[in-house]
Amino acid sequence: MTRVPTNLPEHIQHYIGGKRVDSIGGERFDVLDPVTNEVYTTAAAGQKADVDAAVAAAREAFVSGPWPRMKNRERARILNRIADIVESRDSELAAFESYDSGLPITQAKGQAQRAAENFRFFADLIVAQRDDTYKVPGAQINYVNRKPKGVAGLITPWNTPFMLESWKLGPSLASGCTVVLKPAEFTPLSASLWAGIFEEADLPTGVFNLVNGFGEDAGDALVKHPDVPIISFTGESKTGQLIFSNCAPDLKAMSMELGGKSPAVVFADADLDKAIDSTLFGVFSLNGERCTAGSRILVERSIYDEFVERYAARARKIRVGDPSDPKTEVGSLVHPEHFQKVMSYIEIGKGEGRLLAGGGQPAGLETGNFVAPTVFADVSPDARIFQEEIFGPVVAITPFEGDEQALELANNTKYGLAAYIWTSKLERAHLFAQSVESGMVWLNSHNVRDLRSPFGGVKASGLGHEGGYRSLDFYSDQQAVHITLGDVHTARFGCSEE
Ligand code: NAD
């Protein structure tokens, strides 16, 4: 496989009302190859006027088009067609995703399958959808009239971009909403495939719209648009705070999947081989650019030295290199800006912990955004590398004594996305799960998830839980309809003679 995909577009446009268009004012931005940091294409940079046009197209499709009015079964057929097409493009998609984001090709493979699964899953759910009906015998019937909320604004980040876009597109479209997607500016390439996929699947015109561009322009205009009643956002916690305040004047519905600094807690009674495999994968897969990365490893004191030594030895052997090489385990970080951020945390870490692996660019990979898997041990809980999300291949390891201190350390950040517990004691695992402040907990495993279960964080890691029916509920209004069957008992106002 060649490193550069053969069918790269020379320029990436918006997709508005069924047409591929540039920004009205002609604005563009450069898109970089993360291995060389050279410009490989340009993308239209959406401004408020472009977002206005996309929202108008989506609104028209919502108010007058067939999509929100279709039978669930009809919508499901189109969603299943989308899934089939996505799946059939696995290789092209993986090549695009790996090239644009720097993800190792073996890890980019399978993203199309997961994206397809998101459409299939929500197609199945809406066909099986049932809503509540209540009978008050002889007096009243009450039922839920489920309705799509309207034009949904979908704003997504650059890590596994296509898969994360499908995560929002699947349930919003299944619910009957029409959408405007604003993909991350670092990675517009794979998102450019959606328009063709939806056209081929016969999604009605105007239901899907896409505006490329920067968060402060295109993203901001979408969030503030009065005809967009619902915003689904995945990204950094501080961006989430800003979007939250920008949604407040219109009291928009919001779902926020935000940052994390998730603990992986390894007790002395854990299966150490499995715990080491999993905690390495948990922070170094996807280049460490993973919201649920187990980026703080807490290890019980009695096994601490052994764990740290074995862990660091393995980390030093992780293969960093060309993302298109199937042997590569860690590729190149997405963008020089992000690279600088990660490198600055590594410098901070050198004053906060004991550096055991990595610590900068790997030898021979001095161009592009390569970072050697970096391990800091003996990191104290008040260290910045313990508290702050780095979002790269950097891990902080800290010892603990006993369950109480493990829990205290696990909960000692502003985040609460995931937690991973390694122990062979069933009761300890469940007790810990009950007290740890995180939206999701994995016991003796890492990030494997059934699509029916809730996904989301607590504290600074998110607002609301999506996943399964929760996602459909988020994109729908559940109107309560009450019908009186008999006489209505009404106090008669205005009938008094005095
Ligand atoms: P980011 O917050 O910088 O950007 C995310 C998206 O928001 C981009 O499309 C960006 O253009 C847009 N944006 C930025 N400012 C905006 C504004 N003012 N108004 C509207 N839109 C705006 O995040 P990122 O760097 O792209 O992604 C990495 C972050 O995402 C990490 O913090 C990671 O943990 C988080 N993340 C969370 C999850 C989850 O499910 N919890 C999943 C993946 C990534």
PDB file of N, CA and C in Angstrom, residues 382-432:
ATOM      1  N   ASP A 382      -1.118  16.058  42.378  1.00  0.00           N
ATOM      2  CA  ASP A 382      -1.318  17.469  42.041  1.00  0.00           C
ATOM      3  C   ASP A 382      -0.520  17.878  40.788  1.00  0.00           C
ATOM      4  N   ALA A 383       0.188  16.937  40.175  1.00  0.00           N
ATOM      5  CA  ALA A 383       0.959  17.258  38.965  1.00  0.00           C
ATOM      6  C   ALA A 383      -0.002  17.606  37.820  1.00  0.00           C
ATOM      7  N   ARG A 384       0.454  18.492  36.949  1.00  0.00           N
ATOM      8  CA  ARG A 384      -0.401  18.838  35.797  1.00  0.00           C
ATOM      9  C   ARG A 384      -0.604  17.627  34.899  1.00  0.00           C
ATOM     10  N   ILE A 385       0.425  16.767  34.747  1.00  0.00           N
ATOM     11  CA  ILE A 385       0.245  15.602  33.865  1.00  0.00           C
ATOM     12  C   ILE A 385      -0.664  14.531  34.479  1.00  0.00           C
ATOM     13  N   PHE A 386      -0.992  14.686  35.758  1.00  0.00           N
ATOM     14  CA  PHE A 386      -1.977  13.807  36.397  1.00  0.00           C
ATOM     15  C   PHE A 386      -3.383  14.396  36.217  1.00  0.00           C
ATOM     16  N   GLN A 387      -3.466  15.723  36.218  1.00  0.00           N
ATOM     17  CA  GLN A 387      -4.765  16.404  36.247  1.00  0.00           C
ATOM     18  C   GLN A 387      -5.315  16.771  34.871  1.00  0.00           C
ATOM     19  N   GLU A 388      -4.432  17.071  33.902  1.00  0.00           N
ATOM     20  CA  GLU A 388      -4.898  17.684  32.648  1.00  0.00           C
ATOM     21  C   GLU A 388      -4.890  16.683  31.488  1.00  0.00           C
ATOM     22  N   GLU A 389      -5.839  16.836  30.592  1.00  0.00           N
ATOM     23  CA  GLU A 389      -5.918  15.926  29.440  1.00  0.00           C
ATOM     24  C   GLU A 389      -4.825  16.297  28.433  1.00  0.00           C
ATOM     25  N   ILE A 390      -3.968  15.335  28.103  1.00  0.00           N
ATOM     26  CA  ILE A 390      -2.873  15.585  27.154  1.00  0.00           C
ATOM     27  C   ILE A 390      -3.307  15.158  25.755  1.00  0.00           C
ATOM     28  N   PHE A 391      -4.054  14.067  25.656  1.00  0.00           N
ATOM     29  CA  PHE A 391      -4.619  13.583  24.398  1.00  0.00           C
ATOM     30  C   PHE A 391      -3.527  13.160  23.415  1.00  0.00           C
ATOM     31  N   GLY A 392      -2.511  12.502  23.959  1.00  0.00           N
ATOM     32  CA  GLY A 392      -1.418  11.976  23.140  1.00  0.00           C
ATOM     33  C   GLY A 392      -0.850  10.751  23.827  1.00  0.00           C
ATOM     34  N   PRO A 393       0.241  10.189  23.273  1.00  0.00           N
ATOM     35  CA  PRO A 393       0.793   8.939  23.815  1.00  0.00           C
ATOM     36  C   PRO A 393       1.649   9.175  25.062  1.00  0.00           C
ATOM     37  N   VAL A 394       1.012   9.652  26.111  1.00  0.00           N
ATOM     38  CA  VAL A 394       1.718  10.000  27.349  1.00  0.00           C
ATOM     39  C   VAL A 394       0.913   9.457  28.531  1.00  0.00           C
ATOM     40  N   VAL A 395       1.592   8.744  29.424  1.00  0.00           N
ATOM     41  CA  VAL A 395       0.862   8.169  30.558  1.00  0.00           C
ATOM     42  C   VAL A 395       1.554   8.537  31.875  1.00  0.00           C
ATOM     43  N   ALA A 396       0.743   8.734  32.907  1.00  0.00           N
ATOM     44  CA  ALA A 396       1.262   9.024  34.252  1.00  0.00           C
ATOM     45  C   ALA A 396       0.941   7.828  35.151  1.00  0.00           C
ATOM     46  N   ILE A 397       1.961   7.309  35.835  1.00  0.00           N
ATOM     47  CA  ILE A 397       1.732   6.159  36.729  1.00  0.00           C
ATOM     48  C   ILE A 397       1.991   6.595  38.175  1.00  0.00           C
ATOM     49  N   THR A 398       1.066   6.189  39.059  1.00  0.00           N
ATOM     50  CA  THR A 398       1.105   6.637  40.462  1.00  0.00           C
ATOM     51  C   THR A 398       0.808   5.440  41.366  1.00  0.00           C
ATOM     52  N   PRO A 399       1.555   5.282  42.458  1.00  0.00           N
ATOM     53  CA  PRO A 399       1.255   4.153  43.359  1.00  0.00           C
ATOM     54  C   PRO A 399       0.129   4.483  44.343  1.00  0.00           C
ATOM     55  N   PHE A 400      -0.534   3.435  44.850  1.00  0.00           N
ATOM     56  CA  PHE A 400      -1.521   3.643  45.930  1.00  0.00           C
ATOM     57  C   PHE A 400      -1.413   2.497  46.931  1.00  0.00           C
ATOM     58  N   GLU A 401      -1.944   2.758  48.138  1.00  0.00           N
ATOM     59  CA  GLU A 401      -2.005   1.720  49.188  1.00  0.00           C
ATOM     60  C   GLU A 401      -3.467   1.519  49.540  1.00  0.00           C
ATOM     61  N   GLY A 402      -4.035   0.390  49.172  1.00  0.00           N
ATOM     62  CA  GLY A 402      -5.382   0.032  49.618  1.00  0.00           C
ATOM     63  C   GLY A 402      -6.500   0.677  48.810  1.00  0.00           C
ATOM     64  N   ASP A 403      -7.712   0.118  49.011  1.00  0.00           N
ATOM     65  CA  ASP A 403      -8.886   0.515  48.208  1.00  0.00           C
ATOM     66  C   ASP A 403      -9.257   1.983  48.379  1.00  0.00           C
ATOM     67  N   GLU A 404      -9.153   2.447  49.632  1.00  0.00           N
ATOM     68  CA  GLU A 404      -9.616   3.812  49.902  1.00  0.00           C
ATOM     69  C   GLU A 404      -8.784   4.842  49.140  1.00  0.00           C
ATOM     70  N   GLN A 405      -7.469   4.640  49.193  1.00  0.00           N
ATOM     71  CA  GLN A 405      -6.600   5.601  48.488  1.00  0.00           C
ATOM     72  C   GLN A 405      -6.748   5.458  46.973  1.00  0.00           C
ATOM     73  N   ALA A 406      -6.964   4.235  46.509  1.00  0.00           N
ATOM     74  CA  ALA A 406      -7.162   4.024  45.060  1.00  0.00           C
ATOM     75  C   ALA A 406      -8.365   4.835  44.579  1.00  0.00           C
ATOM     76  N   LEU A 407      -9.446   4.763  45.344  1.00  0.00           N
ATOM     77  CA  LEU A 407     -10.665   5.474  44.958  1.00  0.00           C
ATOM     78  C   LEU A 407     -10.463   6.988  45.019  1.00  0.00           C
ATOM     79  N   GLU A 408      -9.795   7.412  46.089  1.00  0.00           N
ATOM     80  CA  GLU A 408      -9.542   8.848  46.251  1.00  0.00           C
ATOM     81  C   GLU A 408      -8.731   9.386  45.058  1.00  0.00           C
ATOM     82  N   LEU A 409      -7.698   8.649  44.664  1.00  0.00           N
ATOM     83  CA  LEU A 409      -6.873   9.083  43.527  1.00  0.00           C
ATOM     84  C   LEU A 409      -7.659   9.019  42.219  1.00  0.00           C
ATOM     85  N   ALA A 410      -8.433   7.962  42.063  1.00  0.00           N
ATOM     86  CA  ALA A 410      -9.206   7.800  40.818  1.00  0.00           C
ATOM     87  C   ALA A 410     -10.149   8.990  40.621  1.00  0.00           C
ATOM     88  N   ASN A 411     -10.741   9.449  41.714  1.00  0.00           N
ATOM     89  CA  ASN A 411     -11.738  10.531  41.616  1.00  0.00           C
ATOM     90  C   ASN A 411     -11.119  11.932  41.674  1.00  0.00           C
ATOM     91  N   ASN A 412      -9.794  11.982  41.788  1.00  0.00           N
ATOM     92  CA  ASN A 412      -9.138  13.252  42.049  1.00  0.00           C
ATOM     93  C   ASN A 412      -8.792  14.049  40.776  1.00  0.00           C
ATOM     94  N   THR A 413      -9.738  14.177  39.840  1.00  0.00           N
ATOM     95  CA  THR A 413      -9.579  15.123  38.725  1.00  0.00           C
ATOM     96  C   THR A 413     -10.954  15.713  38.452  1.00  0.00           C
ATOM     97  N   LYS A 414     -10.960  16.769  37.615  1.00  0.00           N
ATOM     98  CA  LYS A 414     -12.268  17.375  37.295  1.00  0.00           C
ATOM     99  C   LYS A 414     -13.055  16.495  36.315  1.00  0.00           C
ATOM    100  N   TYR A 415     -12.376  15.528  35.669  1.00  0.00           N
ATOM    101  CA  TYR A 415     -13.029  14.708  34.643  1.00  0.00           C
ATOM    102  C   TYR A 415     -13.726  13.487  35.233  1.00  0.00           C
ATOM    103  N   GLY A 416     -14.577  12.860  34.433  1.00  0.00           N
ATOM    104  CA  GLY A 416     -15.252  11.633  34.872  1.00  0.00           C
ATOM    105  C   GLY A 416     -15.819  10.869  33.682  1.00  0.00           C
ATOM    106  N   LEU A 417     -14.946  10.511  32.728  1.00  0.00           N
ATOM    107  CA  LEU A 417     -15.457   9.826  31.537  1.00  0.00           C
ATOM    108  C   LEU A 417     -15.465   8.309  31.745  1.00  0.00           C
ATOM    109  N   ALA A 418     -14.256   7.701  31.803  1.00  0.00           N
ATOM    110  CA  ALA A 418     -14.189   6.248  31.954  1.00  0.00           C
ATOM    111  C   ALA A 418     -13.326   5.902  33.154  1.00  0.00           C
ATOM    112  N   ALA A 419     -13.441   4.634  33.601  1.00  0.00           N
ATOM    113  CA  ALA A 419     -12.518   4.100  34.605  1.00  0.00           C
ATOM    114  C   ALA A 419     -12.330   2.626  34.291  1.00  0.00           C
ATOM    115  N   TYR A 420     -11.136   2.137  34.517  1.00  0.00           N
ATOM    116  CA  TYR A 420     -10.806   0.734  34.254  1.00  0.00           C
ATOM    117  C   TYR A 420     -10.272   0.130  35.548  1.00  0.00           C
ATOM    118  N   ILE A 421     -10.833  -1.005  35.944  1.00  0.00           N
ATOM    119  CA  ILE A 421     -10.428  -1.617  37.215  1.00  0.00           C
ATOM    120  C   ILE A 421      -9.897  -3.015  36.936  1.00  0.00           C
ATOM    121  N   TRP A 422      -8.733  -3.304  37.477  1.00  0.00           N
ATOM    122  CA  TRP A 422      -8.119  -4.622  37.316  1.00  0.00           C
ATOM    123  C   TRP A 422      -7.969  -5.273  38.679  1.00  0.00           C
ATOM    124  N   THR A 423      -8.753  -6.316  38.912  1.00  0.00           N
ATOM    125  CA  THR A 423      -8.695  -7.057  40.176  1.00  0.00           C
ATOM    126  C   THR A 423      -9.329  -8.427  39.943  1.00  0.00           C
ATOM    127  N   SER A 424      -8.959  -9.414  40.764  1.00  0.00           N
ATOM    128  CA  SER A 424      -9.629 -10.711  40.615  1.00  0.00           C
ATOM    129  C   SER A 424     -10.739 -10.866  41.652  1.00  0.00           C
ATOM    130  N   LYS A 425     -10.950  -9.822  42.490  1.00  0.00           N
ATOM    131  CA  LYS A 425     -12.012  -9.902  43.507  1.00  0.00           C
ATOM    132  C   LYS A 425     -13.277  -9.260  42.971  1.00  0.00           C
ATOM    133  N   LEU A 426     -14.312 -10.088  42.817  1.00  0.00           N
ATOM    134  CA  LEU A 426     -15.578  -9.626  42.259  1.00  0.00           C
ATOM    135  C   LEU A 426     -16.193  -8.477  43.073  1.00  0.00           C
ATOM    136  N   GLU A 427     -16.220  -8.661  44.411  1.00  0.00           N
ATOM    137  CA  GLU A 427     -16.872  -7.658  45.259  1.00  0.00           C
ATOM    138  C   GLU A 427     -16.123  -6.327  45.173  1.00  0.00           C
ATOM    139  N   ARG A 428     -14.796  -6.396  45.192  1.00  0.00           N
ATOM    140  CA  ARG A 428     -13.989  -5.176  45.131  1.00  0.00           C
ATOM    141  C   ARG A 428     -14.289  -4.430  43.823  1.00  0.00           C
ATOM    142  N   ALA A 429     -14.358  -5.183  42.716  1.00  0.00           N
ATOM    143  CA  ALA A 429     -14.596  -4.566  41.406  1.00  0.00           C
ATOM    144  C   ALA A 429     -15.940  -3.829  41.405  1.00  0.00           C
ATOM    145  N   HIS A 430     -16.975  -4.500  41.921  1.00  0.00           N
ATOM    146  CA  HIS A 430     -18.306  -3.873  41.883  1.00  0.00           C
ATOM    147  C   HIS A 430     -18.427  -2.717  42.870  1.00  0.00           C
ATOM    148  N   LEU A 431     -17.822  -2.877  44.052  1.00  0.00           N
ATOM    149  CA  LEU A 431     -17.860  -1.779  45.024  1.00  0.00           C
ATOM    150  C   LEU A 431     -17.148  -0.552  44.459  1.00  0.00           C
ATOM    151  N   PHE A 432     -16.010  -0.801  43.816  1.00  0.00           N
ATOM    152  CA  PHE A 432     -15.255   0.302  43.234  1.00  0.00           C
ATOM    153  C   PHE A 432     -16.080   0.984  42.141  1.00  0.00           C
TER     154      PHE A 432
END
